[in-house]
XYZ file of C-alpha atoms in Angstrom:
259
model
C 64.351 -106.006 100.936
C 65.348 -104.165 97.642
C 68.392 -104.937 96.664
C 69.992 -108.046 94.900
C 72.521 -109.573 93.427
C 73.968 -107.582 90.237
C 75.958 -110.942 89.524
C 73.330 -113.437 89.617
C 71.053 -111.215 87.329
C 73.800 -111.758 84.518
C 72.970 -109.213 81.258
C 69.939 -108.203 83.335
C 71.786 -106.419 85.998
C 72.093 -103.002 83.844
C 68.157 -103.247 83.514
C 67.433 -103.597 87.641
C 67.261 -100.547 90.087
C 67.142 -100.592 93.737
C 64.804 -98.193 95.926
C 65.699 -96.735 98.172
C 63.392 -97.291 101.405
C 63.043 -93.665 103.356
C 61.429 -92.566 105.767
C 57.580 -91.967 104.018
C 57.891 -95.460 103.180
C 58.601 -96.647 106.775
C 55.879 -95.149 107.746
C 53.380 -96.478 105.360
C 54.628 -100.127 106.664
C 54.496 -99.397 110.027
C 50.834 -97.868 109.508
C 50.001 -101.229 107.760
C 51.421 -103.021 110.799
C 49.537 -100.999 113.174
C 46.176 -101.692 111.212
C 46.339 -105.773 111.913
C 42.730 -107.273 113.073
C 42.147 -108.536 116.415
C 40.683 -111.846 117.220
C 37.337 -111.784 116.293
C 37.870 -110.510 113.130
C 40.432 -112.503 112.439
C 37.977 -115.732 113.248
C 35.609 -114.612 110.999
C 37.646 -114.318 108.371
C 38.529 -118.290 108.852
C 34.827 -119.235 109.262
C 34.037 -117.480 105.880
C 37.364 -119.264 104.412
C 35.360 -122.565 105.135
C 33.144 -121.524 102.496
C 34.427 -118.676 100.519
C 37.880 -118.432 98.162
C 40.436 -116.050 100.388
C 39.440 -112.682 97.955
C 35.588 -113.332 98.983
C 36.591 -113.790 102.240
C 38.574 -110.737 102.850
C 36.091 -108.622 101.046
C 33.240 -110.238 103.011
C 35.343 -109.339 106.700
C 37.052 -105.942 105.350
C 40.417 -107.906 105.945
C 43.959 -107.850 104.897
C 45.324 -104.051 103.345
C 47.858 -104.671 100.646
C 50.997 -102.884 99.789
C 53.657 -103.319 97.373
C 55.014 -100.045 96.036
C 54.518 -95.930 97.621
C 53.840 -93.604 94.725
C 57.577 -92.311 94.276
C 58.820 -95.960 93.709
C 56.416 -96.450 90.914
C 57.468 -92.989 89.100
C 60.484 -94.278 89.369
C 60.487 -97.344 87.601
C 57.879 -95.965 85.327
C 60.475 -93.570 83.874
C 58.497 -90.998 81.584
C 56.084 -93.918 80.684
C 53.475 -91.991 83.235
C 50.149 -90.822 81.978
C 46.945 -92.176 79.813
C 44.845 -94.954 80.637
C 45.646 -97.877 82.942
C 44.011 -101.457 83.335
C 44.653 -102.449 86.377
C 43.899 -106.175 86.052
C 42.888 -108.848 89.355
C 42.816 -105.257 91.453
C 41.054 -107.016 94.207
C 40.197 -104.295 96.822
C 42.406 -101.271 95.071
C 44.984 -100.839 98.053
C 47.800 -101.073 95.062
C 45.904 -99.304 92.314
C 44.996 -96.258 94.771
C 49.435 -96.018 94.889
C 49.945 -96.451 91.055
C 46.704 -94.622 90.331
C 48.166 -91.254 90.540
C 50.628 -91.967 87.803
C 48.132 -92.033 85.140
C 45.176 -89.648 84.129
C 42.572 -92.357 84.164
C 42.382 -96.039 85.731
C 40.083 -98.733 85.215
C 40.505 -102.008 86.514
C 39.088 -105.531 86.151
C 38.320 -108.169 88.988
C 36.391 -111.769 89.066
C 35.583 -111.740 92.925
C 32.045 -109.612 92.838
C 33.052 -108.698 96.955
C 36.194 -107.070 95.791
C 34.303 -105.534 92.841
C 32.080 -103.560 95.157
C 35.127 -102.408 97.123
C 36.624 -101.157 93.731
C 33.227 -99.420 92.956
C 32.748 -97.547 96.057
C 36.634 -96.407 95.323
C 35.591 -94.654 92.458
C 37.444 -97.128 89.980
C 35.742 -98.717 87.071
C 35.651 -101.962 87.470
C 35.172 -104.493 84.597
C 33.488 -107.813 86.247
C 35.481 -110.464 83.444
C 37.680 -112.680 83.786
C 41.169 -112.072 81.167
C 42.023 -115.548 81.866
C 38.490 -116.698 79.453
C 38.544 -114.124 77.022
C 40.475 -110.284 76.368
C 38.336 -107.717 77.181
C 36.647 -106.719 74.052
C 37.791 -102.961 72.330
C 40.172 -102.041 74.609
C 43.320 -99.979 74.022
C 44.899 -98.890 77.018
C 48.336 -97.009 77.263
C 49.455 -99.066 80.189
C 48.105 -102.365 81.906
C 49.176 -103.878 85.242
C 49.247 -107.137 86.741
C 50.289 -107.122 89.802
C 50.104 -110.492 92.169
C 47.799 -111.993 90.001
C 49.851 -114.553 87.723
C 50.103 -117.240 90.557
C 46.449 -116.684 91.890
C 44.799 -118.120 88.339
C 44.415 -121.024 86.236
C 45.915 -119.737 83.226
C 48.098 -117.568 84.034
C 50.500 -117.658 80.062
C 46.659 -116.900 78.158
C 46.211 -114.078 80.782
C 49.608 -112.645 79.541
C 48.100 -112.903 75.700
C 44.752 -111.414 76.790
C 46.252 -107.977 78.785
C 48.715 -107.759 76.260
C 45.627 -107.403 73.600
C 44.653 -104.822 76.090
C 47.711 -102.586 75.492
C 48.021 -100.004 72.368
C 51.438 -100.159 70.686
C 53.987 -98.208 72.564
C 51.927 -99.133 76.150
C 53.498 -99.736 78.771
C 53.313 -103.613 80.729
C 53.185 -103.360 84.878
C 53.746 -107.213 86.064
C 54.854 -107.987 89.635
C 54.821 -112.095 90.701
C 56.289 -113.197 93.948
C 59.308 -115.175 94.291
C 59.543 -118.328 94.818
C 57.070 -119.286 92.190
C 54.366 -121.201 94.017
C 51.407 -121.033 91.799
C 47.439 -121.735 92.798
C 44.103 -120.144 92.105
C 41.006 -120.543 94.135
C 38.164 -122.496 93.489
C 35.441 -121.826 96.387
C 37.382 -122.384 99.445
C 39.639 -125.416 97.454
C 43.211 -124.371 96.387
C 44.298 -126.468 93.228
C 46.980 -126.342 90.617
C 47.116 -124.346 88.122
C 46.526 -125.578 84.527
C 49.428 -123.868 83.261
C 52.494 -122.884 85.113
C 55.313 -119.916 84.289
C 58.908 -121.574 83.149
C 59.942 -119.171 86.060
C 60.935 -121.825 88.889
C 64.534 -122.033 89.262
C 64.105 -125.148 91.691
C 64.436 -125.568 95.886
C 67.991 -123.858 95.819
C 67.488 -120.749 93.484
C 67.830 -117.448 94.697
C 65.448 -114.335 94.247
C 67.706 -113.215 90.997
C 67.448 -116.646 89.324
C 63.691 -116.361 89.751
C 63.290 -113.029 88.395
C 66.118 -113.390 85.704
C 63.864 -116.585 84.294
C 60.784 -114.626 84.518
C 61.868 -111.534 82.515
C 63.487 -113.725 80.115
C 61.174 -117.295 79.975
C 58.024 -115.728 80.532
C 57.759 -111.889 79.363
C 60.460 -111.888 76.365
C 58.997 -114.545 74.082
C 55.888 -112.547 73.961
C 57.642 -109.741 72.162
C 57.938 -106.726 74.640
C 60.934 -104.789 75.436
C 62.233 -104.862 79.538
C 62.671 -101.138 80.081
C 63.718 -102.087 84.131
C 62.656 -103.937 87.322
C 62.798 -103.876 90.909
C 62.390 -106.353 94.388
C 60.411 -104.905 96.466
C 58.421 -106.661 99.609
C 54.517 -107.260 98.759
C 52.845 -106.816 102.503
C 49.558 -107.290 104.104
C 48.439 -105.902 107.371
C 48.650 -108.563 109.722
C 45.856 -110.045 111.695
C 45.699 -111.873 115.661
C 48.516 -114.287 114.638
C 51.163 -111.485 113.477
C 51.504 -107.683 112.408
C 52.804 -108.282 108.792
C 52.325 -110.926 106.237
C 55.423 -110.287 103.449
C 56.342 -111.691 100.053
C 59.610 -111.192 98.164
C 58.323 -109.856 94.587
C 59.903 -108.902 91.242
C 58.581 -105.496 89.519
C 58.988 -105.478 85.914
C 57.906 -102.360 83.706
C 58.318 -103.365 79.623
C 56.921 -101.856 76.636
C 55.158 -103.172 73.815
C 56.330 -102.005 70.581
């Protein structure tokens, strides 16, 4: 789904843009859908799960292709911000940096699981081994940084903001997609806890995908100075596995500049 509620996004509504799903998109789902794992597969992912966090895992077993946006949606909602460097930062295997990677002349990228590190290397992407949620990544000054799916996959996900944000030149441009509802985690080995901070971004049981995003953009990305050029829903998808052909999430894609 890509459309919403102009109404419920209040003074954001003139900032959101639908996209349109055609028929090159279709077909990039249904390829997704048609590249689910069998059984076996599937069962070793679960064994190593007993053991491993769920990036290690799927790295290990060569599971679960993500999507979230083809390469025309993200021109698109990049509007003219296209070009120069990009961090791409938690890229786990690269499935969504190899569709925004095209946008920009160079891409580097930073991951914490060494599994999906490897998988990054033998993509041809740079991949910084750190974690942004410790410390920024030391001289860096990239026109554009992305976070995409990462914020409720980490401990701290408000210093992660601050650190990628030190990664950005003045004028960059700030990629951030989070699923909605906000149910945060990060992995510890195989063991799933809480968070040590959370985003202000949970509207509660009864809020809708617009209430979610609207307190985002304005709770969580405002107050740390940048400018909301526009943002998107768009479905975040993984290729299924023996239990079904698709896993979705309902995310919001914001683009903002720093000034």
């Amino acid at each position: 789904r890509t459309s919403s509620d102009l109404a419920r996004l209040a003074g954001f509504a003139p900032h959101f843009r639908e996209l349109v799903v055609d028929d090159a998109w279709r077909s990039e789902v249904a390829a997704l859908a048609e590249g689910r794992h069998g059984l076996v597969r599937t069962y070793a992912q679960r064994l190593a799960r007993l053991y491993l966090s769920d990036f290690d895992a799927n790295a290990l077993t060569g599971m679960y292709r993500m999507q979230l946006l083809p390469e025309r949606a993200w021109r698109l909602l990049l509007e003219g911000h296209a070009g120069g460097r990009l961090l791409d930062v938690g890229a786990g295997s690269g499935d969504v940096t190899a569709a925004l990677a095209p946008c920009f002349d160079e891409v580097e990228a930073t991951e914490v699981s060494s599994g999906m590190a490897r998988r990054l290397t033998k993509r041809g992407v740079r991949c910084h081994a750190v974690d942004l949620t410790e410390a920024p990544l030391a001289d860096a000054a990239f026109d554009a940084v992305s976070l995409l799916n990462v914020l409720d996959r980490c401990q701290r996900p408000r210093q992660l903001l601050r650190h990628c944000l030190q990664a950005l030149a003045p004028g960059g441009v700030f990629i951030v997609a989070l699923a909605l509802p906000y149910r945060p985690f990060y992995f510890d080995g195989p063991a799933t806890p809480d968070p040590l901070e959370r985003l202000d971004c949970d509207p509660g049981p009864a809020g809708a995908w617009e209430d979610g995003a609207r307190r985002f953009i304005e709770r969580d990305l405002l107050p740390l100075g940048l400018r909301l050029q526009c943002f998107a829903r768009a479905p975040y998808l993984s290729a299924g596995d023996s239990a079904r052909a698709l896993y979705e999430l309902d995310d919001v894609v914001a683009v903002l500049s720093k000034p």
